[in-house]
Structure formats: C-alpha cells, structure tokens
mmCIF file with all atom_site columns, N, CA and C in Angstrom:
data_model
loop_
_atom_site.group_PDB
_atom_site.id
_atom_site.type_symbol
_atom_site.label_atom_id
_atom_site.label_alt_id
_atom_site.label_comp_id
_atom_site.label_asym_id
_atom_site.label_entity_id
_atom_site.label_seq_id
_atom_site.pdbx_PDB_ins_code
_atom_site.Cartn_x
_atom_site.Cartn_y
_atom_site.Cartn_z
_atom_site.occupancy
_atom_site.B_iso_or_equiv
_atom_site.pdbx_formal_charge
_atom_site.auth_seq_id
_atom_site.auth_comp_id
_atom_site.auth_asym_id
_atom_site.auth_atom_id
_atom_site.pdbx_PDB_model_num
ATOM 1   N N  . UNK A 1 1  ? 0.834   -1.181  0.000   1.00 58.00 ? 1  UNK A N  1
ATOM 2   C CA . UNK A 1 1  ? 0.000   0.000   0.000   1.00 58.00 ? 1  UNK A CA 1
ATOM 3   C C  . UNK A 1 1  ? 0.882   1.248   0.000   1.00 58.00 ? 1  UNK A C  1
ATOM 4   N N  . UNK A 1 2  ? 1.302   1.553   -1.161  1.00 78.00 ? 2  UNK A N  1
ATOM 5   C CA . UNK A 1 2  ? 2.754   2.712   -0.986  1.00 78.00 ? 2  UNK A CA 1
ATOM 6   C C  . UNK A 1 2  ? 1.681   4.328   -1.046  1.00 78.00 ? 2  UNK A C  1
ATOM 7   N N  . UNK A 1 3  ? 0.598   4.127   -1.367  1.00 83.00 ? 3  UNK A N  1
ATOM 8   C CA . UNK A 1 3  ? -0.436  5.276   -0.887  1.00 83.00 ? 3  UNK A CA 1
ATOM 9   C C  . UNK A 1 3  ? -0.707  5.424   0.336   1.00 83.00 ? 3  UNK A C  1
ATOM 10  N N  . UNK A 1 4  ? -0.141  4.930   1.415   1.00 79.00 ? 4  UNK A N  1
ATOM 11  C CA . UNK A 1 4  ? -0.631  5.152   2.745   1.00 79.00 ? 4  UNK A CA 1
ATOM 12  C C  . UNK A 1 4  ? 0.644   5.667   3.125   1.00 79.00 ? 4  UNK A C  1
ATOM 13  N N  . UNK A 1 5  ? 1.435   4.747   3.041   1.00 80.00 ? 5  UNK A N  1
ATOM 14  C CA . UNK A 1 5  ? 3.148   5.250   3.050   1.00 80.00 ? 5  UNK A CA 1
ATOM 15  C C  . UNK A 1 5  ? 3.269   6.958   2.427   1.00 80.00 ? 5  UNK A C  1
ATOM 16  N N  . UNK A 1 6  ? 2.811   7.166   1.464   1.00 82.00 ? 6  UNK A N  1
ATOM 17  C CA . UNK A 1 6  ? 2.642   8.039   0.386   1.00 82.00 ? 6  UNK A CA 1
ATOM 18  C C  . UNK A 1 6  ? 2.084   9.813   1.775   1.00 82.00 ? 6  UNK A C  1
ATOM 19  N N  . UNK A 1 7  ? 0.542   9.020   1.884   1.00 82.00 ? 7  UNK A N  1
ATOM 20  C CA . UNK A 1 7  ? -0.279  9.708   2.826   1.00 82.00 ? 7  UNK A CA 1
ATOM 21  C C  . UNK A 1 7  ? 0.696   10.318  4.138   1.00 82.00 ? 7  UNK A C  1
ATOM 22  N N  . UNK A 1 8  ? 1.012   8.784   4.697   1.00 79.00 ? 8  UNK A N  1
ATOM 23  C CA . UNK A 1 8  ? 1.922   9.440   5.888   1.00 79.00 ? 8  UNK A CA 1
ATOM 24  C C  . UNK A 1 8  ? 3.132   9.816   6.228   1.00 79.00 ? 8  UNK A C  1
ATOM 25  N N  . UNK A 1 9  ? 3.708   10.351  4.446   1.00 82.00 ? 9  UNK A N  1
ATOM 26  C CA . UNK A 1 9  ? 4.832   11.129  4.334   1.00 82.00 ? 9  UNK A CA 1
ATOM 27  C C  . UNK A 1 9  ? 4.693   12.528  4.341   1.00 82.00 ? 9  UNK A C  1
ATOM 28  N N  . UNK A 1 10 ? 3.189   12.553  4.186   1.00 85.00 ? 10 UNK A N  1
ATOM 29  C CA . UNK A 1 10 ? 2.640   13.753  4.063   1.00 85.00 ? 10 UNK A CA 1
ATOM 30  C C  . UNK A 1 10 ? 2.255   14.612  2.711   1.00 85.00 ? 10 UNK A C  1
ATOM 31  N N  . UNK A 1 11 ? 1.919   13.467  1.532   1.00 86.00 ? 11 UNK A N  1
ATOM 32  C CA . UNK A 1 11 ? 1.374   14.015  0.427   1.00 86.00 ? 11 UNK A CA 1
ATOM 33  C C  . UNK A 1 11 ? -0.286  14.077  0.344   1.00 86.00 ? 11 UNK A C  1
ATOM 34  N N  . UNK A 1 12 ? -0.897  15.223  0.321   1.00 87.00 ? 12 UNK A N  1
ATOM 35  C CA . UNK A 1 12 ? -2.763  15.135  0.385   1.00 87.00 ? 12 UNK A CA 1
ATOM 36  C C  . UNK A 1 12 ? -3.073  13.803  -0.146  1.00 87.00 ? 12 UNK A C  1
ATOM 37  N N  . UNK A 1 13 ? -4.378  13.722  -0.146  1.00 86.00 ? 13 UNK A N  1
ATOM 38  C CA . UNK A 1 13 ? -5.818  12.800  -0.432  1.00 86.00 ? 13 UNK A CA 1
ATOM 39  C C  . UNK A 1 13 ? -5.712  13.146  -2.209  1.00 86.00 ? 13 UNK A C  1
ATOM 40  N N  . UNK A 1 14 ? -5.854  14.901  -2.329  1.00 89.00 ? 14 UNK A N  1
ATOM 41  C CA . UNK A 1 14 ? -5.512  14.862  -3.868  1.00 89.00 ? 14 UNK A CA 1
ATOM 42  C C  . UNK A 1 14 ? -5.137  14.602  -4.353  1.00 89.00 ? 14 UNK A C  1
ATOM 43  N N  . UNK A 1 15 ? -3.802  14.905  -3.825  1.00 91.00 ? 15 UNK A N  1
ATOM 44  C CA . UNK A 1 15 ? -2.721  14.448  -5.288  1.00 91.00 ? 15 UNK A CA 1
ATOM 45  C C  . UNK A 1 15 ? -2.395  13.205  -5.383  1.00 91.00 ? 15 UNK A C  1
ATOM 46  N N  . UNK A 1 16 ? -2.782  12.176  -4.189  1.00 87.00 ? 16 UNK A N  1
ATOM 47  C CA . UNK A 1 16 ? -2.757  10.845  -4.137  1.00 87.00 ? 16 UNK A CA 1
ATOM 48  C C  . UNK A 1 16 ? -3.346  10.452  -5.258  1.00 87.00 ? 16 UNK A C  1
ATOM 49  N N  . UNK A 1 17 ? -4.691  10.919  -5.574  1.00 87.00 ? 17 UNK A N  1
ATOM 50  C CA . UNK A 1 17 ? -5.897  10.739  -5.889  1.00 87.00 ? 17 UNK A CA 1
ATOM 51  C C  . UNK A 1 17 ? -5.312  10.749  -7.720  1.00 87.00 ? 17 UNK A C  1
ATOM 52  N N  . UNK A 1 18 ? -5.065  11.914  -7.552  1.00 90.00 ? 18 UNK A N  1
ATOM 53  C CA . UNK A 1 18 ? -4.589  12.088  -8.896  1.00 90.00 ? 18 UNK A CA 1
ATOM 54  C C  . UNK A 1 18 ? -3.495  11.158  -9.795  1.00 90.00 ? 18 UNK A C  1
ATOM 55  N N  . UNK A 1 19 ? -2.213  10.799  -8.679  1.00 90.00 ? 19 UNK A N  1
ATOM 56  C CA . UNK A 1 19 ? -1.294  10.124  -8.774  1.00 90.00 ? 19 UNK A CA 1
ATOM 57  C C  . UNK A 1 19 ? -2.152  8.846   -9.361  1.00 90.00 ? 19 UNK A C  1
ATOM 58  N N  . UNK A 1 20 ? -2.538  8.293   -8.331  1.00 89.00 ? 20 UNK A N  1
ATOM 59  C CA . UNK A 1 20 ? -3.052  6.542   -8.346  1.00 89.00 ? 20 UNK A CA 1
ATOM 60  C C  . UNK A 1 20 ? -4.195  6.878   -9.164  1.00 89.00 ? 20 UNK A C  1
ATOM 61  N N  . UNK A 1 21 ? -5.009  7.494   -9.664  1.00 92.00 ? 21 UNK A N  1
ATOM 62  C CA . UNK A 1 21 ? -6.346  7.924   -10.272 1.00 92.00 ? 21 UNK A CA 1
ATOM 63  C C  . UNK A 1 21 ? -7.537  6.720   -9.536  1.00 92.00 ? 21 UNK A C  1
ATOM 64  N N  . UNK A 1 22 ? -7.644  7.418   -8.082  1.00 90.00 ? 22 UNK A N  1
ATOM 65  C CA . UNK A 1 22 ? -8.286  6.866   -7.368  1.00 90.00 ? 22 UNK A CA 1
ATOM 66  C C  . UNK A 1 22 ? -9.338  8.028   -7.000  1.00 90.00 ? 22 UNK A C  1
ATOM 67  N N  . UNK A 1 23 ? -10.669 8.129   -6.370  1.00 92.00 ? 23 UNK A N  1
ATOM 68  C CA . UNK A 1 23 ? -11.374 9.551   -5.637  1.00 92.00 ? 23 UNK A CA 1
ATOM 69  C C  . UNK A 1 23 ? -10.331 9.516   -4.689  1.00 92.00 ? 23 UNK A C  1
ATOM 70  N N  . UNK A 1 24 ? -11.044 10.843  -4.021  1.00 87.00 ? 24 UNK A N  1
ATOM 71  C CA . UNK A 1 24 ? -10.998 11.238  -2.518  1.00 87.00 ? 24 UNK A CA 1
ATOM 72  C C  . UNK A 1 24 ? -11.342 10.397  -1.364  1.00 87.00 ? 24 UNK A C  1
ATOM 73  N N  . UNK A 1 25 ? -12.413 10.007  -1.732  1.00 90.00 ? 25 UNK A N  1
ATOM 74  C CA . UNK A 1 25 ? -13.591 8.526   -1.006  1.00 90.00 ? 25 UNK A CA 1
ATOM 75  C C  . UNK A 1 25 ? -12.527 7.275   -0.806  1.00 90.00 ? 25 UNK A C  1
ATOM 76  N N  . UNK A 1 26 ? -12.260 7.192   -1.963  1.00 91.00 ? 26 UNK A N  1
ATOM 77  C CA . UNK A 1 26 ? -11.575 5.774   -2.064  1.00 91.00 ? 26 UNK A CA 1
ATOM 78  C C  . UNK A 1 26 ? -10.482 5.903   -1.177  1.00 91.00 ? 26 UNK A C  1
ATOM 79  N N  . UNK A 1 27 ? -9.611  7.255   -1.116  1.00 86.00 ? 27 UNK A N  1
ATOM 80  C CA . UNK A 1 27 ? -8.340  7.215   -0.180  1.00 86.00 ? 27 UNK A CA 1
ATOM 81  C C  . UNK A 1 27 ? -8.469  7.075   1.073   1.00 86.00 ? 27 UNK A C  1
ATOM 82  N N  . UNK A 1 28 ? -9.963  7.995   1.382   1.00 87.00 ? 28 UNK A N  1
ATOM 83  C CA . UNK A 1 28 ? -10.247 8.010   2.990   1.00 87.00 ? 28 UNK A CA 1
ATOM 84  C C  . UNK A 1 28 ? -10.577 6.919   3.847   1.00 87.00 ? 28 UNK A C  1
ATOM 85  N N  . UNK A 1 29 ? -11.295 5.812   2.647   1.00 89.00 ? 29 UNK A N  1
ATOM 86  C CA . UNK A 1 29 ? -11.723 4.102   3.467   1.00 89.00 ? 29 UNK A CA 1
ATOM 87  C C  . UNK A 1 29 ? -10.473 3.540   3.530   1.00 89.00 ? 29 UNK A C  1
ATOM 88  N N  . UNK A 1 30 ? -9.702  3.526   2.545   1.00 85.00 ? 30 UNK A N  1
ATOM 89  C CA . UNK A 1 30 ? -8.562  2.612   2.434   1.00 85.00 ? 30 UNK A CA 1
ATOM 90  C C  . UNK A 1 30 ? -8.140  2.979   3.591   1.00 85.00 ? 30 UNK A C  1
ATOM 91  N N  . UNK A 1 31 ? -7.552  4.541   3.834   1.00 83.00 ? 31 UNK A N  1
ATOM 92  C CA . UNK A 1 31 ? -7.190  4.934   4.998   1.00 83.00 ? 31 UNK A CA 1
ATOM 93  C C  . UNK A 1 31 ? -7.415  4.888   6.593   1.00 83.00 ? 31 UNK A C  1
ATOM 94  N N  . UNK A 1 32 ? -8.797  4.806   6.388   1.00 83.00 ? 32 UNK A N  1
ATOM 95  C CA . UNK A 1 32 ? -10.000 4.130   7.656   1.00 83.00 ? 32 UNK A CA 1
ATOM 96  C C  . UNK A 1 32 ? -9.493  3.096   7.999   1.00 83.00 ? 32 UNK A C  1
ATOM 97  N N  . UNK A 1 33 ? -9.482  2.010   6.687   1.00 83.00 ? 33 UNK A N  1
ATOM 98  C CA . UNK A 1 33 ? -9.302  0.481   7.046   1.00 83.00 ? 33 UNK A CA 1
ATOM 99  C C  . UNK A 1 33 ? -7.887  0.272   6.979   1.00 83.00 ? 33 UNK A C  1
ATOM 100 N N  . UNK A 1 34 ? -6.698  0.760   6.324   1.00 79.00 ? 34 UNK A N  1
ATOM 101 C CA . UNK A 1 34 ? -5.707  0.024   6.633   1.00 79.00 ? 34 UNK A CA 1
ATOM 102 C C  . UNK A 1 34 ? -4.589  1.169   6.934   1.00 79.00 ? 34 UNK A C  1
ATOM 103 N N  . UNK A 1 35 ? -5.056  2.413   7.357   1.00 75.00 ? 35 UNK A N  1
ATOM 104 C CA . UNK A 1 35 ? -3.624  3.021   7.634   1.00 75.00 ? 35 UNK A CA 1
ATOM 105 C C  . UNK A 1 35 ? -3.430  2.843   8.867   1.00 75.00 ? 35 UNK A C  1
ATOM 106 N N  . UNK A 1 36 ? -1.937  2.917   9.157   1.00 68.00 ? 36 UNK A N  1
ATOM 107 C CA . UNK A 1 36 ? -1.291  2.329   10.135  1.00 68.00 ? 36 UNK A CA 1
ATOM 108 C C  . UNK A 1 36 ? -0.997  0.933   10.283  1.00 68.00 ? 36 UNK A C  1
ATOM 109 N N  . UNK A 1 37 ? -1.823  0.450   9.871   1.00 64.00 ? 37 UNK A N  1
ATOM 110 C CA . UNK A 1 37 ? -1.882  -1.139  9.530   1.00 64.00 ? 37 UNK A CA 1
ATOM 111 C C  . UNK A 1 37 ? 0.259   -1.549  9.151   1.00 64.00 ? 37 UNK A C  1
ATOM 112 N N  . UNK A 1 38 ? 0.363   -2.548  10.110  1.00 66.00 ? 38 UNK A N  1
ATOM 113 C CA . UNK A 1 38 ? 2.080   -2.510  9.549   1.00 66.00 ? 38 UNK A CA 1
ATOM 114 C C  . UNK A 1 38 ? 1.852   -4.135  8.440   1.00 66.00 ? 38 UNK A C  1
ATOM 115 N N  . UNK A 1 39 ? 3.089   -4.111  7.998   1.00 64.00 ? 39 UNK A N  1
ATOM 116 C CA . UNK A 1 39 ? 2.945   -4.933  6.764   1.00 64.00 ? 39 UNK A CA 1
ATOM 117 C C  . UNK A 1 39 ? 3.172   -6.389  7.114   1.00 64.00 ? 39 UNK A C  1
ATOM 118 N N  . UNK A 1 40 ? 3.049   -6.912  7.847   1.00 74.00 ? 40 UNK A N  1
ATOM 119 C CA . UNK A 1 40 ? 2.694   -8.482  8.157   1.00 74.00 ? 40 UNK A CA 1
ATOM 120 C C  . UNK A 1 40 ? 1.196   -8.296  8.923   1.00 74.00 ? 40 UNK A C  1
ATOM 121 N N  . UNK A 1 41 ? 0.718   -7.547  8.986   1.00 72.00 ? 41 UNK A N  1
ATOM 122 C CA . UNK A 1 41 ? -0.720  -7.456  8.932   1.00 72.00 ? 41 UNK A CA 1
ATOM 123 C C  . UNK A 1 41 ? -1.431  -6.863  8.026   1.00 72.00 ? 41 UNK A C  1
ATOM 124 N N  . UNK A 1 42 ? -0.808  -6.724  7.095   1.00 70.00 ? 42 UNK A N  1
ATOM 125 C CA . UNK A 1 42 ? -1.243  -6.556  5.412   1.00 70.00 ? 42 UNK A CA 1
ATOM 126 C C  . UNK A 1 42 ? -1.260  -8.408  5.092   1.00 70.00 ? 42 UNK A C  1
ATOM 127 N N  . UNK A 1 43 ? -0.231  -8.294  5.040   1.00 78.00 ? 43 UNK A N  1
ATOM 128 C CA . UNK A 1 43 ? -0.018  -9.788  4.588   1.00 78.00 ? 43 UNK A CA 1
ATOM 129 C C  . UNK A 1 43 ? -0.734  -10.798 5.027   1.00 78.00 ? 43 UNK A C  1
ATOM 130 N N  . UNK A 1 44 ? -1.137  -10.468 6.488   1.00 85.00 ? 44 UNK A N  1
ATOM 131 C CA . UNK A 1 44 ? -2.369  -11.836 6.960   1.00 85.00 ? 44 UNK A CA 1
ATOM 132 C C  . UNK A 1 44 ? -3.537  -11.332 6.648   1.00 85.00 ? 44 UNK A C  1
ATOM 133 N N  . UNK A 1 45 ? -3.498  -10.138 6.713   1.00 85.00 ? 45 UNK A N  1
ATOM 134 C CA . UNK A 1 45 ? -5.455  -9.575  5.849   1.00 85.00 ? 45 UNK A CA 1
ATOM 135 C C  . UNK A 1 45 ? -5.137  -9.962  4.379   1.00 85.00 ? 45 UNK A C  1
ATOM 136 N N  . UNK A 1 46 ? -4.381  -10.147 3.952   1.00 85.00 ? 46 UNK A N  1
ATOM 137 C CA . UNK A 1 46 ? -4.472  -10.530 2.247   1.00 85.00 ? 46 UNK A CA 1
ATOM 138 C C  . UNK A 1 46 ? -4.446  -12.167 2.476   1.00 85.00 ? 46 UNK A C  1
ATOM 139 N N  . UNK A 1 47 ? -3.868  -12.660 2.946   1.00 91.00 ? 47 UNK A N  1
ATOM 140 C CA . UNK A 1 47 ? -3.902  -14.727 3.294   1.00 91.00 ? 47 UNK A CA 1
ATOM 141 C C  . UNK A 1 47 ? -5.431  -14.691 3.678   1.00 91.00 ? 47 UNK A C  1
ATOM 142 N N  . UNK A 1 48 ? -5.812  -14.155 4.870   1.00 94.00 ? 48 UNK A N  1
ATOM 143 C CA . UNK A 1 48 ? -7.264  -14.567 4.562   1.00 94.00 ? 48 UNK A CA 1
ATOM 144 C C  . UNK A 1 48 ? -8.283  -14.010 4.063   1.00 94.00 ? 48 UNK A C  1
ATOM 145 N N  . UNK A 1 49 ? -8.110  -13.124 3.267   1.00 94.00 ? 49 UNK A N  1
ATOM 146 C CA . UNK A 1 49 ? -9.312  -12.896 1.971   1.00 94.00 ? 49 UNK A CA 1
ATOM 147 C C  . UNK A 1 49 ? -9.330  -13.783 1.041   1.00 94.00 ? 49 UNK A C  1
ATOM 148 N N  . UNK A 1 50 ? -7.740  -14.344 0.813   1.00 95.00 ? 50 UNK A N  1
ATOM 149 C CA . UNK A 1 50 ? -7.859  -15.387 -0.491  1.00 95.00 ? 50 UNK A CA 1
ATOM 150 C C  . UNK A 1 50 ? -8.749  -17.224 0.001   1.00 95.00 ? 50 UNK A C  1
ATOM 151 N N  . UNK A 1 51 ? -8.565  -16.931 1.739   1.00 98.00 ? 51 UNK A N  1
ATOM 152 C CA . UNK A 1 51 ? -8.597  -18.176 2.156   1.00 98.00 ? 51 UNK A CA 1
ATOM 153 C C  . UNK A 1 51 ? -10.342 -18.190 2.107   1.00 98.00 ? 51 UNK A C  1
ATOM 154 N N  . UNK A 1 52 ? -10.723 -17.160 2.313   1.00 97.00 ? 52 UNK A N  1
ATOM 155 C CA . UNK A 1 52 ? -11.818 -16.915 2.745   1.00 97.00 ? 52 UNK A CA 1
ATOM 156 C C  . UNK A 1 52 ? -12.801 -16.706 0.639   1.00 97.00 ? 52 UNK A C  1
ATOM 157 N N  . UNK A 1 53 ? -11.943 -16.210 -0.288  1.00 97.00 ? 53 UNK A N  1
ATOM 158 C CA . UNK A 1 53 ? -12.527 -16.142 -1.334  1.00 97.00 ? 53 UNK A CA 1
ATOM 159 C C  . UNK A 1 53 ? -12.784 -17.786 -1.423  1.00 97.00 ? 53 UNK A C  1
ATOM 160 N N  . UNK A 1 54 ? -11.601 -19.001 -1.329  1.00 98.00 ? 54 UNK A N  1
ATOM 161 C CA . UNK A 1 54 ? -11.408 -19.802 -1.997  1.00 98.00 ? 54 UNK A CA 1
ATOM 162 C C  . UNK A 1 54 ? -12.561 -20.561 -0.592  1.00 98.00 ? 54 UNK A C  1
ATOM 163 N N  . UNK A 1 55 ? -13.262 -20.682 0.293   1.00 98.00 ? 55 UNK A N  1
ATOM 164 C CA . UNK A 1 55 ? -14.090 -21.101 0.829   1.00 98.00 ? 55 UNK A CA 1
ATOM 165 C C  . UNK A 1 55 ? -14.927 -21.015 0.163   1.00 98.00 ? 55 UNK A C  1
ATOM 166 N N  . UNK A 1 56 ? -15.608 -19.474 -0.295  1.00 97.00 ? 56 UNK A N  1
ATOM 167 C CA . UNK A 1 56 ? -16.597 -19.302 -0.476  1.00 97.00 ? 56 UNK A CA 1
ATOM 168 C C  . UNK A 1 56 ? -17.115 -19.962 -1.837  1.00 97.00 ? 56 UNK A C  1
ATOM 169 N N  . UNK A 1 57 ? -15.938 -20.077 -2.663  1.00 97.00 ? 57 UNK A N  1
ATOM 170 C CA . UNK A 1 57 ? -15.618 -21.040 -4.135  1.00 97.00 ? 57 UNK A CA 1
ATOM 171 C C  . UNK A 1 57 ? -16.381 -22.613 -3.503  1.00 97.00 ? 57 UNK A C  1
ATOM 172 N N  . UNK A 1 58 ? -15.568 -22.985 -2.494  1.00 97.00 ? 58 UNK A N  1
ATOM 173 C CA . UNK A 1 58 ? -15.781 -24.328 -2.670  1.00 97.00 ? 58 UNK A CA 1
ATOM 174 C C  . UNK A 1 58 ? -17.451 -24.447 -1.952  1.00 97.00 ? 58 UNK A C  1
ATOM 175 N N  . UNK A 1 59 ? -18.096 -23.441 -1.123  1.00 97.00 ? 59 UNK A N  1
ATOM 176 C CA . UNK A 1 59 ? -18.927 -23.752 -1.122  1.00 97.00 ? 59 UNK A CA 1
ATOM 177 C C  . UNK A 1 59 ? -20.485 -23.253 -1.497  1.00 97.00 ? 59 UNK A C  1
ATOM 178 N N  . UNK A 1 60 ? -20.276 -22.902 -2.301  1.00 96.00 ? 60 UNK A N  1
ATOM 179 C CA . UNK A 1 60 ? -20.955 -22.910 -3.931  1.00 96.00 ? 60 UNK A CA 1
ATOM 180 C C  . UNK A 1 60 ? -20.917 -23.581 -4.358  1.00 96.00 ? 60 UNK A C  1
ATOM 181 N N  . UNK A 1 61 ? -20.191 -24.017 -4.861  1.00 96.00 ? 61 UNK A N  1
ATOM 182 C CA . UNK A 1 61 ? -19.751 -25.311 -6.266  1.00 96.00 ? 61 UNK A CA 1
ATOM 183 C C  . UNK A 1 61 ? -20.226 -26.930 -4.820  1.00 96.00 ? 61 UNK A C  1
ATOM 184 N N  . UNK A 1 62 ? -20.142 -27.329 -3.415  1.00 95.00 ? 62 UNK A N  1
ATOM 185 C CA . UNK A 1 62 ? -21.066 -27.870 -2.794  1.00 95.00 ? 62 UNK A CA 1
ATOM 186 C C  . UNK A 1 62 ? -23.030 -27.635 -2.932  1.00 95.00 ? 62 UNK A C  1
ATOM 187 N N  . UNK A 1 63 ? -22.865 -25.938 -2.795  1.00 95.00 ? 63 UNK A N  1
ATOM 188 C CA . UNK A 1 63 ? -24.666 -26.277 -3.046  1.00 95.00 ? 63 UNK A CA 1
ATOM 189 C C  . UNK A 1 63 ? -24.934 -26.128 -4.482  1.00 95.00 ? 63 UNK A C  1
ATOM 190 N N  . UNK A 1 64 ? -24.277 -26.075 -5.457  1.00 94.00 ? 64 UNK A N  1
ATOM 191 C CA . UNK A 1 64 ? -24.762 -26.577 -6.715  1.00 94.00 ? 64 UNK A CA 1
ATOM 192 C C  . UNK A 1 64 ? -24.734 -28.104 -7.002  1.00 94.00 ? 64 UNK A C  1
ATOM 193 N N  . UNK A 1 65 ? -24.102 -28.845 -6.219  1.00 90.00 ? 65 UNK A N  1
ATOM 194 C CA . UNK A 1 65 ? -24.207 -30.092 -6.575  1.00 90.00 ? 65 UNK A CA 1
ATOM 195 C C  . UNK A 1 65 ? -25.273 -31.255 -5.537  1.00 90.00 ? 65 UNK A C  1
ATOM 196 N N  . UNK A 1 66 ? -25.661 -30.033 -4.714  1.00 84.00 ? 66 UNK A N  1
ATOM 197 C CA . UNK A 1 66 ? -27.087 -30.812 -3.671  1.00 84.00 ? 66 UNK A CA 1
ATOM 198 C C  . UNK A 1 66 ? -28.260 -31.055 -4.700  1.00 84.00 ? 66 UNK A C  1
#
C-alpha cells in the first residue's frame, strides 16, 4: 500500500488521488481500514481474503451439486 506510506509522508488525499487515479472517497476508506496497519498485517489480511474467497468457491460449487 505505498499510498498510505505516500499519505503518511505527508502528500494530500488529492494528489494521491490524482497520482493513483483513485477519488478522494476511495483514499479516505482505504485509509479508515488500513492506515497504520504494519505490513505483516497486510499480509495476513491478504492470506485470509484469499482463504476466505477460496471457501466461499468451494462452497458454492457444494450447493450446486445438492
């Protein structure tokens, strides 16, 4: 997340915005939800979204076959 890094070097929401061609909105949740956040807790919020996508895969493809 080099936009948060970015943020808390002290570059605005704008020019972030502009940089990454993201809104204003979009910087402020990201920011909500993961600034400060240090980076092995990036890394386990990203392990279980995938763990948690690939659940939700397998159980679907279970109630399609009930």
């Amino acid at each position: 997340m080099s936009i948060l890094h970015d943020a808390e070097a002290g570059i605005s929401a704008q020019k972030l915005g502009h940089k990454h061609a993201i809104s204003d909105a979009t910087f402020y949740i990201w920011y909500k939800n993961f600034g400060g956040t240090e980076i092995p807790e990036m890394k386990r919020l990203k392990s279980l979204e995938e763990e948690n996508a690939r659940l939700k895969k397998l159980l679907a493809e279970a109630v399609v076959k009930m």
